[in-house]
mmCIF file of C-alpha atoms and ligand atoms in Angstrom:
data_model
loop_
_atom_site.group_PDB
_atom_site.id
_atom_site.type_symbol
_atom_site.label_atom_id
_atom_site.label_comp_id
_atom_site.label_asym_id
_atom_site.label_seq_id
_atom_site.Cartn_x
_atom_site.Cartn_y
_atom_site.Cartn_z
ATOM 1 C CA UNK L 103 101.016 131.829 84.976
ATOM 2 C CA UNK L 104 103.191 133.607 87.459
ATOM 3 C CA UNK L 105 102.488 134.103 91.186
ATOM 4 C CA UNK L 106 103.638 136.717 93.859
ATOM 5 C CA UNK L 107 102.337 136.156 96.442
ATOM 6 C CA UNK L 108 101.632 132.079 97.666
ATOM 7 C CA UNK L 109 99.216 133.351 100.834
ATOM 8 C CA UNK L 110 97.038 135.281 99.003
ATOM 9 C CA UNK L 111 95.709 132.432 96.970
ATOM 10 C CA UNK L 112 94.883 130.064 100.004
ATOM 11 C CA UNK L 113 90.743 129.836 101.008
ATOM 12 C CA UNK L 114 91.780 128.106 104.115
ATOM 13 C CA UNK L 115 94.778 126.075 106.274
ATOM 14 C CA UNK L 116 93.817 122.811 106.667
ATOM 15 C CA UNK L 117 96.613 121.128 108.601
ATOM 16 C CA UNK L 118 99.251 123.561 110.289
ATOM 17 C CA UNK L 119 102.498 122.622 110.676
ATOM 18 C CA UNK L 120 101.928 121.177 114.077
ATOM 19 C CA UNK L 121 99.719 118.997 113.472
ATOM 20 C CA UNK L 122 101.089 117.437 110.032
ATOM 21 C CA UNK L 123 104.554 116.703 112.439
ATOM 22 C CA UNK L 124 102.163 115.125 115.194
ATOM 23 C CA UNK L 125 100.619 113.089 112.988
ATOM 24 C CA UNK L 126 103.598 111.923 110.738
ATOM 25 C CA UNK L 127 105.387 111.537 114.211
ATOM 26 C CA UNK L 128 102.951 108.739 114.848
ATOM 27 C CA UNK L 129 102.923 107.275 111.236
ATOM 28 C CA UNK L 130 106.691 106.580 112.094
ATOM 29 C CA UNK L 131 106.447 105.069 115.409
ATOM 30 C CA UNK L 132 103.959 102.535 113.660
ATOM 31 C CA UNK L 133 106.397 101.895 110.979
ATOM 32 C CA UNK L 134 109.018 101.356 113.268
ATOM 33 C CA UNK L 135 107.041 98.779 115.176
ATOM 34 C CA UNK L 136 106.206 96.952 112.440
ATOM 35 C CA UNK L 137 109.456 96.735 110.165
ATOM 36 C CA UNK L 138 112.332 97.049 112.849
ATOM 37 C CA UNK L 139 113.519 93.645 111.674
ATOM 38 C CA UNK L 140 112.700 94.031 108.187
ATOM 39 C CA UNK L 141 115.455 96.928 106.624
ATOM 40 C CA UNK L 142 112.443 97.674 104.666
ATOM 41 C CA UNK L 143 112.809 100.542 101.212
ATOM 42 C CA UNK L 144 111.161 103.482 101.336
ATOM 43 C CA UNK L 145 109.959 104.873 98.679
ATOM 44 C CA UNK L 146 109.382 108.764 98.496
ATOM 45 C CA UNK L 147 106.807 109.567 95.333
ATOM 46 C CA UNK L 148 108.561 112.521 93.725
ATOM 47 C CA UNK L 149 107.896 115.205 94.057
ATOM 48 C CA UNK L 150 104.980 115.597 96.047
ATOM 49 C CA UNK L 151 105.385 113.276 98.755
ATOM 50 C CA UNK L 152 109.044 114.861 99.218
ATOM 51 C CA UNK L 153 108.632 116.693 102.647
ATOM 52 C CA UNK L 154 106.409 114.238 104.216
ATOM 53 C CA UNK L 155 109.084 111.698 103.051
ATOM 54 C CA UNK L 156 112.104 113.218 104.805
ATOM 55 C CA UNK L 157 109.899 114.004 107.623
ATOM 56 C CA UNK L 158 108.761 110.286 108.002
ATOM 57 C CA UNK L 159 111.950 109.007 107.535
ATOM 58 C CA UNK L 160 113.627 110.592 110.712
ATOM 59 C CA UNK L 161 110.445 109.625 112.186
ATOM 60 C CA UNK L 162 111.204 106.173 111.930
ATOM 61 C CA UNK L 163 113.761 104.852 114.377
ATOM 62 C CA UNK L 164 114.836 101.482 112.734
ATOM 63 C CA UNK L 165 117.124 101.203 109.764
ATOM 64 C CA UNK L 166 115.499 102.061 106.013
ATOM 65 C CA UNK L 167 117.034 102.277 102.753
ATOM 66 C CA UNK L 168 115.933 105.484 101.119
ATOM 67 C CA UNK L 169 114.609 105.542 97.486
ATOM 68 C CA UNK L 170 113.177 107.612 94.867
ATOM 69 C CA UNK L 171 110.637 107.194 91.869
ATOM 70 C CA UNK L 172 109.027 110.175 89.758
ATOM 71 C CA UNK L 173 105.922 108.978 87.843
ATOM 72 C CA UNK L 174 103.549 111.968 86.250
ATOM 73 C CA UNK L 175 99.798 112.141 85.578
ATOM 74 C CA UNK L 176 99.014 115.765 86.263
ATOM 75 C CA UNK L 177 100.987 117.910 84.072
ATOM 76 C CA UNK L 178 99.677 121.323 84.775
ATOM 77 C CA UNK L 179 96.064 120.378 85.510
ATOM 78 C CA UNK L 180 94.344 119.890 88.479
ATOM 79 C CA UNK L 181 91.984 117.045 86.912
ATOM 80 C CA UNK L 182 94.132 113.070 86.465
ATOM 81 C CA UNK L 183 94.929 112.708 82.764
ATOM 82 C CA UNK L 184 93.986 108.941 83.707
ATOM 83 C CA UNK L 185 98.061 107.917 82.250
ATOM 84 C CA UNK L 186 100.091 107.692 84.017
ATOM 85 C CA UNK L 187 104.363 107.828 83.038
ATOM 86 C CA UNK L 188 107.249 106.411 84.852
ATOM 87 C CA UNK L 189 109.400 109.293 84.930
ATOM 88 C CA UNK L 190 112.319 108.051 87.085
ATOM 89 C CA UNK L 191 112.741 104.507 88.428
ATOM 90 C CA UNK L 192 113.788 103.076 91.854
ATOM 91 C CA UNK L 193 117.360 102.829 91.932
ATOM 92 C CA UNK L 194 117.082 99.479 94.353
ATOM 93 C CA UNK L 195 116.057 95.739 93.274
ATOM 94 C CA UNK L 196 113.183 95.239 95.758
ATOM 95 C CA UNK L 197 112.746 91.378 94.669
ATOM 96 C CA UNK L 198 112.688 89.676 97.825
ATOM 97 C CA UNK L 199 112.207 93.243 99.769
ATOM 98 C CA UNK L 200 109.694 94.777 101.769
ATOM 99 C CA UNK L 201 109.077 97.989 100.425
ATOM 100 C CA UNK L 202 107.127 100.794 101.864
ATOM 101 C CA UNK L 203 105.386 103.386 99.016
ATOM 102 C CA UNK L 204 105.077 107.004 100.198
ATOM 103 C CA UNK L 205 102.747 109.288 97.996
ATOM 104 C CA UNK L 206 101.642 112.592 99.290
ATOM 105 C CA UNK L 207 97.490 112.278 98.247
ATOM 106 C CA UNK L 208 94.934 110.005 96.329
ATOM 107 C CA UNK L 209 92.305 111.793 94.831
ATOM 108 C CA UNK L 210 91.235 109.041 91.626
ATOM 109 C CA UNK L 211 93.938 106.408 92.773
ATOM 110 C CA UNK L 212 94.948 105.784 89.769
ATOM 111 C CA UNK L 213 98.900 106.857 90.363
ATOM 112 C CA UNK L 214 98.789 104.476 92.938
ATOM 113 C CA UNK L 215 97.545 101.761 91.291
ATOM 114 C CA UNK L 216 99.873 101.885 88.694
ATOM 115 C CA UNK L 217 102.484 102.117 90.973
ATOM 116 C CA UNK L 218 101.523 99.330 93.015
ATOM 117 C CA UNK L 219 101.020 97.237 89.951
ATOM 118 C CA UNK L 220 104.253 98.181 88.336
ATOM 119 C CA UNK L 221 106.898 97.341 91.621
ATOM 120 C CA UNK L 222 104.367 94.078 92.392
ATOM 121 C CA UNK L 223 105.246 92.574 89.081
ATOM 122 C CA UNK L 224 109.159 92.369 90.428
ATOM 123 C CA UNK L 225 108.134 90.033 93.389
ATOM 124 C CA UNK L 226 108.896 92.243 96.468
ATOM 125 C CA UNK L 227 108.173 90.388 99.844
ATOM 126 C CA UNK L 228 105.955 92.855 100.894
ATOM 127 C CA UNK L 229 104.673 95.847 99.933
ATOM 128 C CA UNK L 230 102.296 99.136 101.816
ATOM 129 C CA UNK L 231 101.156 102.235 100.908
ATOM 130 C CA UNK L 232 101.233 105.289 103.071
ATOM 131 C CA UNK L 233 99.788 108.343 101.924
ATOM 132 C CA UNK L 234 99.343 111.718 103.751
ATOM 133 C CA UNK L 235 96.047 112.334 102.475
ATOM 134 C CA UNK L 236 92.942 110.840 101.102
ATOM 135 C CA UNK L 237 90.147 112.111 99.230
ATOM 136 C CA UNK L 238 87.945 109.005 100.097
ATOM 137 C CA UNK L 239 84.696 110.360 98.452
ATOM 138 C CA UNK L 240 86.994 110.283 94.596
ATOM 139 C CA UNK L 241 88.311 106.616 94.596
ATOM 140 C CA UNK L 242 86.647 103.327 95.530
ATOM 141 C CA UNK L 243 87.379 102.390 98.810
ATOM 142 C CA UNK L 244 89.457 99.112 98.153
ATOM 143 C CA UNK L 245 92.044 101.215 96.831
ATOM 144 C CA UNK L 246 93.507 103.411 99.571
ATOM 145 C CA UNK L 247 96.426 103.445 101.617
ATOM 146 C CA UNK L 248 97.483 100.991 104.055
ATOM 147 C CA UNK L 249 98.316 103.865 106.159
ATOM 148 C CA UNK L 250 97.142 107.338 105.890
ATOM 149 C CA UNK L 251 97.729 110.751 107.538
ATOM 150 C CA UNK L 252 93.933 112.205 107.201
ATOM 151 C CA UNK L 253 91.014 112.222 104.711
ATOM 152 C CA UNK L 254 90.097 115.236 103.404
ATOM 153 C CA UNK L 255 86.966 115.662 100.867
ATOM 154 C CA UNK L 256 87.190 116.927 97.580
ATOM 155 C CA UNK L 257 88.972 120.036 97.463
ATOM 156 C CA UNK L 258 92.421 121.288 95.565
ATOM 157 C CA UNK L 259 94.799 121.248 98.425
ATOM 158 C CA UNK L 260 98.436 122.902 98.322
ATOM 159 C CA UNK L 261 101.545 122.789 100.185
ATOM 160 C CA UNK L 262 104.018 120.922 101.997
ATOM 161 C CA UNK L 263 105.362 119.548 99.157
ATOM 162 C CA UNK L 264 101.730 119.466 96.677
ATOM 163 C CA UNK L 265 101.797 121.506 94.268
ATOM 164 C CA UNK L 266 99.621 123.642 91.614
ATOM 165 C CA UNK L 267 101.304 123.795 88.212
ATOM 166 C CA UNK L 268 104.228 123.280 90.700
ATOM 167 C CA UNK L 269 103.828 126.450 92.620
ATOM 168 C CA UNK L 270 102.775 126.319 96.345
ATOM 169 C CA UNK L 271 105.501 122.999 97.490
ATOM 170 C CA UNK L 272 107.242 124.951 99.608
ATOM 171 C CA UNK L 273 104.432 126.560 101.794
ATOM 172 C CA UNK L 274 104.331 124.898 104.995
ATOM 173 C CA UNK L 275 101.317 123.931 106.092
ATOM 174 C CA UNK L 276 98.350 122.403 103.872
ATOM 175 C CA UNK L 277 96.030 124.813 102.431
ATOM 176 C CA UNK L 278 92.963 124.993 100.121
ATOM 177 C CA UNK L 279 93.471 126.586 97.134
ATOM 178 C CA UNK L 280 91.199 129.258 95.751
ATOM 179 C CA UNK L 281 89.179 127.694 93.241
ATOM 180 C CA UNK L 282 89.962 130.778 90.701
ATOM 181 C CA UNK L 283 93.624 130.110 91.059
ATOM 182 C CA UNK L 284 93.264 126.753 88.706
ATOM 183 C CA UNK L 285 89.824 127.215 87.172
HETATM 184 P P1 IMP D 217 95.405 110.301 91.459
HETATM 185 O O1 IMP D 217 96.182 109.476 90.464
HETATM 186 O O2 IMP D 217 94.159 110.871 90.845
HETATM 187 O O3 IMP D 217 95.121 109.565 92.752
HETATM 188 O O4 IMP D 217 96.252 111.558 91.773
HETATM 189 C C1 IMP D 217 97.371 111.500 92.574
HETATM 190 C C2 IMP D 217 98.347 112.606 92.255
HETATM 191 O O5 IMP D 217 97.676 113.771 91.805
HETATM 192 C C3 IMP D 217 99.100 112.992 93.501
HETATM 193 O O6 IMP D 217 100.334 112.340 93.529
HETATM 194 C C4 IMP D 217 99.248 114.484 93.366
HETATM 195 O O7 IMP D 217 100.477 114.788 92.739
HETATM 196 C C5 IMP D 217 98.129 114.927 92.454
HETATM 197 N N1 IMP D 217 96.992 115.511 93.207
HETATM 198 C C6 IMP D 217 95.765 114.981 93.412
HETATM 199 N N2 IMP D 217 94.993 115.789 94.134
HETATM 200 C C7 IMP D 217 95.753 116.876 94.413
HETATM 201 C C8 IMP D 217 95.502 118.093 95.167
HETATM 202 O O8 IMP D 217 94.439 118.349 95.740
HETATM 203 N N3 IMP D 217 96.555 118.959 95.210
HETATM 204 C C9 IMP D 217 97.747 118.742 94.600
HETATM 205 N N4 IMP D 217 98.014 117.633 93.907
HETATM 206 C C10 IMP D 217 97.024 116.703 93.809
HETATM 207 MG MG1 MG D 218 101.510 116.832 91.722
#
């Protein structure tokens, strides 16, 4: 697969630039409310979630420590494979920590399960999920996001950071992707 030309392959912009930064603007200020006694780590979801991380981050005025983990389930199809690998751990202990999970989208919710599951099981104080988008019409309700950006419904989305057979991250806005560009 090789691809020219990003733009031509988008059906439709969903979120502009503008208004992903007005909402993720307010994502932060909540955050900062809410942990700016805490220190809290903040967990960027690699590498989807990677703009939206950095973004958040400077959104949020109190002091963080800044962390990384890289877990696949996609490989280069747009359908969950249902496993899900821990490609690169957390560098921090979080036992005893609040920690703060940021994942770009849940479509089947099973990435964030296991996720959630996996940092649980070393007794963190506390622990959220925030997640730019939601497909709440693929997952069962009782396991979405603490905090989320927007829903969307069930469509193949691209950009800022989400990716098709990692092509498309580095658009800048969110886009739908032409259903005969991964069918
Ligand atoms: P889940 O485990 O089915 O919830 O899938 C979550 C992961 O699948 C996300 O972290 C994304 O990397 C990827 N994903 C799900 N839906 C989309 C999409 O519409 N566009 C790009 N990536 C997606
Ligand atoms: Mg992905």
């Amino acid at each position: 697969m090789k691809i020219t030309n990003e733009k031509n392959d988008i059906k439709q912009v969903l979120f502009t630039e503008k208004k992903i930064s007005a909402r993720v603007e307010e994502i932060g200020a909540q955050i900062t409310e809410e942990y700016k006694d805490k220190a809290p780590i903040v967990a960027c979801i690699l590498k989807g979630a990677s703009f939206f991380y950095t973004d958040l981050c400077r959104q949020i005025k109190c002091p963080i420590h800044m962390d990384f983990i890289s877990v696949s389930s996609y490989g280069a199809d747009s359908q969950s494979s249902g496993v899900v690998k821990l490609v690169k751990d957390l560098d921090n202990n979080i036992t005893g920590r609040d920690v703060i999970i940021v994942e770009d989208i849940i479509d089947s919710g099973l990435t964030l399960k296991y996720l959630k599951e996996l940092l649980m099981s070393r007794k963190p104080r506390s622990i959220i999920t925030v997640c730019l988008l939601d497909k709440v019409d693929c997952h069962p309700a009782e396991i979405g996001a603490d905090i989320k950006g927007f829903d969307i419904g069930d469509q193949f989305v691209v950009g800022y950071g989400l990716d098709y057979a990692d092509y498309y991250r580095n658009l800048p806005y969110i886009g739908e992707l032409k259903p005969e560009c991964y069918q």
